[in-house]
GROMACS .gro file of C-alpha atoms in nm:
model
  322
    1UNK     CA    1  -2.979   0.399   0.934
    2UNK     CA    2  -3.007   0.370   0.558
    3UNK     CA    3  -2.875   0.588   0.277
    4UNK     CA    4  -3.172   0.833   0.272
    5UNK     CA    5  -3.118   0.891   0.646
    6UNK     CA    6  -2.753   0.976   0.583
    7UNK     CA    7  -2.845   1.215   0.303
    8UNK     CA    8  -3.111   1.374   0.526
    9UNK     CA    9  -2.880   1.460   0.818
   10UNK     CA   10  -2.615   1.598   0.582
   11UNK     CA   11  -2.868   1.816   0.401
   12UNK     CA   12  -2.995   1.956   0.732
   13UNK     CA   13  -2.642   2.031   0.853
   14UNK     CA   14  -2.539   2.188   0.522
   15UNK     CA   15  -2.839   2.421   0.492
   16UNK     CA   16  -2.908   2.487   0.861
   17UNK     CA   17  -3.281   2.481   0.787
   18UNK     CA   18  -3.541   2.207   0.756
   19UNK     CA   19  -3.713   2.401   0.480
   20UNK     CA   20  -3.393   2.445   0.278
   21UNK     CA   21  -3.296   2.083   0.336
   22UNK     CA   22  -3.637   1.975   0.207
   23UNK     CA   23  -3.589   2.189  -0.104
   24UNK     CA   24  -3.244   2.034  -0.167
   25UNK     CA   25  -3.386   1.683  -0.123
   26UNK     CA   26  -3.694   1.772  -0.331
   27UNK     CA   27  -3.944   1.664  -0.068
   28UNK     CA   28  -4.203   1.850   0.139
   29UNK     CA   29  -4.079   2.026   0.457
   30UNK     CA   30  -4.322   1.822   0.663
   31UNK     CA   31  -4.160   1.503   0.535
   32UNK     CA   32  -3.817   1.621   0.650
   33UNK     CA   33  -3.954   1.713   0.993
   34UNK     CA   34  -4.121   1.372   1.035
   35UNK     CA   35  -3.823   1.173   0.908
   36UNK     CA   36  -3.578   1.359   1.134
   37UNK     CA   37  -3.802   1.317   1.439
   38UNK     CA   38  -3.841   0.944   1.364
   39UNK     CA   39  -3.465   0.904   1.323
   40UNK     CA   40  -3.391   1.081   1.653
   41UNK     CA   41  -3.655   0.868   1.829
   42UNK     CA   42  -3.508   0.548   1.687
   43UNK     CA   43  -3.154   0.644   1.794
   44UNK     CA   44  -3.263   0.789   2.129
   45UNK     CA   45  -3.050   1.097   2.054
   46UNK     CA   46  -3.115   1.456   1.966
   47UNK     CA   47  -2.917   1.521   1.650
   48UNK     CA   48  -3.005   1.888   1.589
   49UNK     CA   49  -3.088   2.190   1.803
   50UNK     CA   50  -3.377   2.386   1.655
   51UNK     CA   51  -3.427   2.760   1.699
   52UNK     CA   52  -3.644   3.003   1.511
   53UNK     CA   53  -3.339   3.112   1.308
   54UNK     CA   54  -3.129   2.804   1.259
   55UNK     CA   55  -3.101   2.430   1.294
   56UNK     CA   56  -2.754   2.321   1.408
   57UNK     CA   57  -2.612   1.978   1.492
   58UNK     CA   58  -2.551   1.866   1.849
   59UNK     CA   59  -2.223   1.692   1.936
   60UNK     CA   60  -2.391   1.359   1.863
   61UNK     CA   61  -2.538   1.500   1.544
   62UNK     CA   62  -2.195   1.619   1.429
   63UNK     CA   63  -2.055   1.269   1.487
   64UNK     CA   64  -2.338   1.116   1.285
   65UNK     CA   65  -2.281   1.365   1.003
   66UNK     CA   66  -1.906   1.297   0.985
   67UNK     CA   67  -1.971   0.924   0.971
   68UNK     CA   68  -2.242   0.979   0.710
   69UNK     CA   69  -1.989   1.156   0.485
   70UNK     CA   70  -1.753   0.860   0.501
   71UNK     CA   71  -2.029   0.607   0.435
   72UNK     CA   72  -2.172   0.798   0.139
   73UNK     CA   73  -1.826   0.833  -0.015
   74UNK     CA   74  -1.790   0.459   0.022
   75UNK     CA   75  -2.127   0.401  -0.147
   76UNK     CA   76  -2.029   0.630  -0.435
   77UNK     CA   77  -1.689   0.465  -0.478
   78UNK     CA   78  -1.843   0.118  -0.480
   79UNK     CA   79  -2.105   0.214  -0.737
   80UNK     CA   80  -1.841   0.380  -0.958
   81UNK     CA   81  -1.620   0.071  -0.942
   82UNK     CA   82  -1.906  -0.162  -1.029
   83UNK     CA   83  -2.010   0.058  -1.322
   84UNK     CA   84  -1.650   0.075  -1.441
   85UNK     CA   85  -1.613  -0.303  -1.437
   86UNK     CA   86  -1.902  -0.337  -1.677
   87UNK     CA   87  -1.747  -0.110  -1.937
   88UNK     CA   88  -1.425  -0.093  -2.135
   89UNK     CA   89  -1.177   0.143  -1.962
   90UNK     CA   90  -1.163   0.473  -2.144
   91UNK     CA   91  -1.009   0.816  -2.114
   92UNK     CA   92  -0.665   0.977  -2.108
   93UNK     CA   93  -0.363   0.875  -1.902
   94UNK     CA   94  -0.089   1.138  -1.879
   95UNK     CA   95   0.252   1.006  -1.780
   96UNK     CA   96   0.607   1.130  -1.725
   97UNK     CA   97   0.924   0.923  -1.759
   98UNK     CA   98   1.297   0.963  -1.811
   99UNK     CA   99   1.421   0.977  -2.170
  100UNK     CA  100   1.625   0.658  -2.170
  101UNK     CA  101   1.394   0.411  -1.999
  102UNK     CA  102   1.091   0.579  -2.151
  103UNK     CA  103   1.216   0.537  -2.505
  104UNK     CA  104   1.372   0.192  -2.478
  105UNK     CA  105   1.131   0.001  -2.254
  106UNK     CA  106   0.829   0.205  -2.146
  107UNK     CA  107   0.727   0.325  -2.493
  108UNK     CA  108   0.681  -0.024  -2.640
  109UNK     CA  109   0.498  -0.137  -2.325
  110UNK     CA  110   0.255   0.156  -2.346
  111UNK     CA  111   0.186   0.083  -2.712
  112UNK     CA  112   0.096  -0.277  -2.621
  113UNK     CA  113  -0.127  -0.160  -2.336
  114UNK     CA  114  -0.310   0.087  -2.559
  115UNK     CA  115  -0.365  -0.179  -2.824
  116UNK     CA  116  -0.523  -0.395  -2.555
  117UNK     CA  117  -0.749  -0.106  -2.443
  118UNK     CA  118  -0.829   0.100  -2.756
  119UNK     CA  119  -1.051   0.351  -2.572
  120UNK     CA  120  -0.758   0.464  -2.355
  121UNK     CA  121  -0.540   0.751  -2.483
  122UNK     CA  122  -0.186   0.750  -2.340
  123UNK     CA  123   0.015   1.072  -2.332
  124UNK     CA  124   0.384   1.023  -2.245
  125UNK     CA  125   0.617   1.314  -2.168
  126UNK     CA  126   0.988   1.233  -2.151
  127UNK     CA  127   1.187   1.453  -1.916
  128UNK     CA  128   1.503   1.450  -1.705
  129UNK     CA  129   1.337   1.644  -1.421
  130UNK     CA  130   1.068   1.477  -1.213
  131UNK     CA  131   0.761   1.707  -1.241
  132UNK     CA  132   0.527   1.816  -0.966
  133UNK     CA  133   0.282   1.547  -1.072
  134UNK     CA  134  -0.038   1.693  -0.926
  135UNK     CA  135   0.041   2.054  -1.013
  136UNK     CA  136   0.141   1.968  -1.370
  137UNK     CA  137  -0.157   1.742  -1.433
  138UNK     CA  138   0.016   1.402  -1.452
  139UNK     CA  139  -0.157   1.081  -1.351
  140UNK     CA  140   0.179   0.930  -1.264
  141UNK     CA  141   0.546   0.884  -1.349
  142UNK     CA  142   0.769   0.587  -1.417
  143UNK     CA  143   1.091   0.688  -1.248
  144UNK     CA  144   1.426   0.538  -1.154
  145UNK     CA  145   1.407   0.637  -0.790
  146UNK     CA  146   1.142   0.635  -0.520
  147UNK     CA  147   0.939   0.944  -0.431
  148UNK     CA  148   1.157   1.232  -0.305
  149UNK     CA  149   1.141   1.286   0.069
  150UNK     CA  150   0.932   1.602   0.055
  151UNK     CA  151   0.671   1.420  -0.158
  152UNK     CA  152   0.666   1.086   0.025
  153UNK     CA  153   0.351   1.173   0.224
  154UNK     CA  154   0.166   1.314  -0.081
  155UNK     CA  155   0.249   1.052  -0.342
  156UNK     CA  156   0.199   0.679  -0.366
  157UNK     CA  157   0.480   0.456  -0.487
  158UNK     CA  158   0.496   0.105  -0.626
  159UNK     CA  159   0.818  -0.072  -0.721
  160UNK     CA  160   0.787  -0.208  -1.074
  161UNK     CA  161   1.128  -0.367  -1.116
  162UNK     CA  162   1.475  -0.391  -0.971
  163UNK     CA  163   1.743  -0.198  -1.155
  164UNK     CA  164   2.115  -0.231  -1.117
  165UNK     CA  165   2.368   0.023  -1.234
  166UNK     CA  166   2.680  -0.169  -1.323
  167UNK     CA  167   3.035  -0.089  -1.430
  168UNK     CA  168   3.119  -0.163  -1.794
  169UNK     CA  169   3.390  -0.098  -2.046
  170UNK     CA  170   3.475  -0.187  -2.404
  171UNK     CA  171   3.711  -0.483  -2.451
  172UNK     CA  172   3.957  -0.251  -2.629
  173UNK     CA  173   3.983  -0.025  -2.324
  174UNK     CA  174   4.047  -0.318  -2.089
  175UNK     CA  175   4.310  -0.463  -2.322
  176UNK     CA  176   4.490  -0.129  -2.325
  177UNK     CA  177   4.455  -0.031  -1.957
  178UNK     CA  178   4.383  -0.350  -1.764
  179UNK     CA  179   4.082  -0.434  -1.552
  180UNK     CA  180   4.021  -0.287  -1.203
  181UNK     CA  181   4.015  -0.548  -0.927
  182UNK     CA  182   3.854  -0.332  -0.657
  183UNK     CA  183   3.664   0.000  -0.644
  184UNK     CA  184   3.978   0.179  -0.526
  185UNK     CA  185   4.147   0.080  -0.854
  186UNK     CA  186   3.903   0.308  -1.038
  187UNK     CA  187   4.115   0.606  -0.932
  188UNK     CA  188   4.374   0.494  -1.188
  189UNK     CA  189   4.124   0.465  -1.472
  190UNK     CA  190   3.945   0.707  -1.703
  191UNK     CA  191   3.587   0.708  -1.572
  192UNK     CA  192   3.311   0.840  -1.795
  193UNK     CA  193   3.067   1.044  -1.585
  194UNK     CA  194   2.700   1.100  -1.663
  195UNK     CA  195   2.578   1.429  -1.518
  196UNK     CA  196   2.207   1.358  -1.534
  197UNK     CA  197   1.953   1.502  -1.293
  198UNK     CA  198   1.719   1.302  -1.076
  199UNK     CA  199   1.947   1.127  -0.827
  200UNK     CA  200   1.824   1.327  -0.531
  201UNK     CA  201   1.960   1.611  -0.315
  202UNK     CA  202   2.333   1.610  -0.253
  203UNK     CA  203   2.400   1.409  -0.566
  204UNK     CA  204   2.775   1.383  -0.641
  205UNK     CA  205   2.862   1.310  -1.001
  206UNK     CA  206   3.229   1.255  -0.916
  207UNK     CA  207   3.146   0.987  -0.658
  208UNK     CA  208   3.004   0.647  -0.750
  209UNK     CA  209   2.806   0.472  -0.479
  210UNK     CA  210   2.894   0.105  -0.510
  211UNK     CA  211   2.769  -0.188  -0.309
  212UNK     CA  212   2.927  -0.531  -0.310
  213UNK     CA  213   2.681  -0.814  -0.360
  214UNK     CA  214   2.565  -0.941  -0.021
  215UNK     CA  215   2.729  -0.657   0.173
  216UNK     CA  216   2.517  -0.398   0.359
  217UNK     CA  217   2.756  -0.104   0.338
  218UNK     CA  218   2.776   0.133   0.042
  219UNK     CA  219   3.119   0.250  -0.068
  220UNK     CA  220   3.150   0.608  -0.198
  221UNK     CA  221   3.419   0.585  -0.463
  222UNK     CA  222   3.569   0.907  -0.605
  223UNK     CA  223   3.616   0.891  -0.981
  224UNK     CA  224   3.761   1.117  -1.246
  225UNK     CA  225   3.814   1.122  -1.618
  226UNK     CA  226   3.856   1.355  -1.915
  227UNK     CA  227   3.505   1.306  -2.053
  228UNK     CA  228   3.164   1.371  -1.896
  229UNK     CA  229   2.821   1.469  -2.027
  230UNK     CA  230   2.460   1.523  -1.923
  231UNK     CA  231   2.367   1.278  -2.200
  232UNK     CA  232   2.376   0.913  -2.106
  233UNK     CA  233   2.372   0.819  -2.474
  234UNK     CA  234   2.683   1.029  -2.538
  235UNK     CA  235   2.869   0.868  -2.248
  236UNK     CA  236   2.762   0.525  -2.373
  237UNK     CA  237   2.905   0.608  -2.718
  238UNK     CA  238   3.235   0.710  -2.559
  239UNK     CA  239   3.242   0.389  -2.361
  240UNK     CA  240   3.175   0.180  -2.672
  241UNK     CA  241   3.460   0.362  -2.847
  242UNK     CA  242   3.698   0.253  -2.571
  243UNK     CA  243   3.748   0.586  -2.390
  244UNK     CA  244   3.689   0.462  -2.036
  245UNK     CA  245   3.474   0.287  -1.775
  246UNK     CA  246   3.107   0.377  -1.734
  247UNK     CA  247   2.843   0.323  -1.462
  248UNK     CA  248   2.512   0.255  -1.637
  249UNK     CA  249   2.177   0.082  -1.585
  250UNK     CA  250   2.149  -0.277  -1.705
  251UNK     CA  251   1.833  -0.196  -1.900
  252UNK     CA  252   2.024   0.066  -2.101
  253UNK     CA  253   2.322  -0.146  -2.204
  254UNK     CA  254   2.169  -0.495  -2.225
  255UNK     CA  255   2.212  -0.525  -2.607
  256UNK     CA  256   2.578  -0.419  -2.591
  257UNK     CA  257   2.649  -0.668  -2.312
  258UNK     CA  258   2.474  -0.941  -2.507
  259UNK     CA  259   2.679  -0.869  -2.819
  260UNK     CA  260   3.008  -0.835  -2.632
  261UNK     CA  261   3.056  -0.472  -2.737
  262UNK     CA  262   3.068  -0.396  -2.361
  263UNK     CA  263   3.175  -0.620  -2.074
  264UNK     CA  264   3.115  -0.583  -1.703
  265UNK     CA  265   3.400  -0.499  -1.470
  266UNK     CA  266   3.389  -0.547  -1.092
  267UNK     CA  267   3.100  -0.784  -1.158
  268UNK     CA  268   3.014  -0.822  -0.789
  269UNK     CA  269   2.960  -0.447  -0.745
  270UNK     CA  270   2.660  -0.233  -0.846
  271UNK     CA  271   2.499   0.098  -0.758
  272UNK     CA  272   2.195   0.055  -0.529
  273UNK     CA  273   1.872   0.256  -0.497
  274UNK     CA  274   1.794   0.305  -0.864
  275UNK     CA  275   1.494   0.073  -0.888
  276UNK     CA  276   1.208   0.153  -1.126
  277UNK     CA  277   0.898   0.288  -0.953
  278UNK     CA  278   0.546   0.399  -1.031
  279UNK     CA  279   0.490   0.737  -0.864
  280UNK     CA  280   0.152   0.910  -0.850
  281UNK     CA  281  -0.028   1.181  -0.654
  282UNK     CA  282  -0.250   1.035  -0.383
  283UNK     CA  283  -0.615   1.010  -0.481
  284UNK     CA  284  -0.894   0.839  -0.289
  285UNK     CA  285  -1.042   0.677  -0.600
  286UNK     CA  286  -0.799   0.570  -0.871
  287UNK     CA  287  -0.962   0.526  -1.215
  288UNK     CA  288  -0.968   0.170  -1.340
  289UNK     CA  289  -0.769   0.255  -1.654
  290UNK     CA  290  -0.478   0.367  -1.434
  291UNK     CA  291  -0.502   0.064  -1.205
  292UNK     CA  292  -0.494  -0.160  -1.511
  293UNK     CA  293  -0.190   0.023  -1.649
  294UNK     CA  294   0.010  -0.006  -1.327
  295UNK     CA  295  -0.069  -0.378  -1.300
  296UNK     CA  296   0.026  -0.423  -1.666
  297UNK     CA  297   0.362  -0.249  -1.619
  298UNK     CA  298   0.436  -0.440  -1.299
  299UNK     CA  299   0.375  -0.768  -1.482
  300UNK     CA  300   0.572  -0.654  -1.787
  301UNK     CA  301   0.884  -0.558  -1.593
  302UNK     CA  302   0.874  -0.791  -1.291
  303UNK     CA  303   1.123  -1.034  -1.447
  304UNK     CA  304   1.356  -0.754  -1.563
  305UNK     CA  305   1.343  -0.847  -1.932
  306UNK     CA  306   1.669  -0.664  -2.000
  307UNK     CA  307   1.852  -0.930  -1.795
  308UNK     CA  308   1.785  -1.183  -2.070
  309UNK     CA  309   2.009  -0.970  -2.291
  310UNK     CA  310   2.275  -0.886  -2.033
  311UNK     CA  311   2.443  -1.212  -1.941
  312UNK     CA  312   2.812  -1.143  -1.860
  313UNK     CA  313   3.023  -1.137  -2.172
  314UNK     CA  314   3.329  -1.349  -2.215
  315UNK     CA  315   3.656  -1.190  -2.094
  316UNK     CA  316   3.847  -0.986  -2.352
  317UNK     CA  317   4.041  -1.207  -2.592
  318UNK     CA  318   3.834  -1.523  -2.532
  319UNK     CA  319   3.587  -1.674  -2.778
  320UNK     CA  320   3.225  -1.584  -2.699
  321UNK     CA  321   2.991  -1.882  -2.694
  322UNK     CA  322   2.639  -1.857  -2.832
   0.00000   0.00000   0.00000
C-alpha cells in the first residue's frame, strides 16, 4: 500500500460514499471504484461493505483505516521536520518561571538564545504559582520541582540541572550565636522562613526537609524564628543582616557565598527534590524552536554554573583566600 491508497480508504470511511470520497479526493467516481476494487483484490480482503445507501468499513477495513491514520500522521510529521530543518526556526515561545531563578539565571540565558535565533520571539512570565500550562497557553515552564502528581500523565518533564537548598548564615550571626552541629540544634536558633508557594501539597513552612550527604533518609526538622516572609529576597536580606539562619537554593546565594557575606552551616546537609526541570504539555509534534530551546537550556545549566560562585567560605574569623 502506498500513500494514495491510505488516503483513499480514509476518504471512503469518512464520507461513507464512493461518490463523496471521489469529490474529496478530486477524482472521478469511477477511479475510486476501480482503485478500491484493485486494492481489495491485492490484499485478498473486503475492506468495505457496499449498500445502496452507504459504504461502511468491515472489521478488516477498520483496522486498515486506523493504521492508515497512524502512517499518514507519521508522513506529515516527517515532512514537517524536514522542512523545518531547512529553515531558520521562527515563531513565539511562551514560558513561565519562578521570579528568582527566572530573573537571575533564566532571563540571561533566554536573551542569548534569542540572539542566536533572531526569528524566535520569547515571552517569559514570572510567577510564584505554576500555571495550567495547556489551558493558559504556555509552551512550557522552567520550574524548581517536577510535574505535580495530577499532571504527571499529561505533561512531559526533563531535568535541566540539580539544585541544592542549603543552610546559610551571616558570619556576624554565627559569631554571636554559635554554629549548629546537627539539624536538631536548629531548634535553638532563629530560623528565617520563606513562605513561598510551589513546594507541593502538604508543604510545611515550619519544617525543613534535610538530607545528609550519602544518606537515603530525609529528616523533617521543625524550625522557628521571629521573621518570615513570602519573599525570598526579603528573607535573604534579613539573613545578610545577621538575623538568623536561612534555607536557600545555591543558585540564589552563590554571589554572597563567593564573597563571604554568607557562609554555609551544616555543610553536609541539604534539602532534596528541588531540581530544575523543563515542564511542558504533551504534544505529538514539538516545534523545532522549542526543541532547540530545551537543548540550549540543558546545556547551559548542566554544569550548575552557580556552583563556580558558591565554594564554601572560610569559617568566621579566618582570612579568606582568593
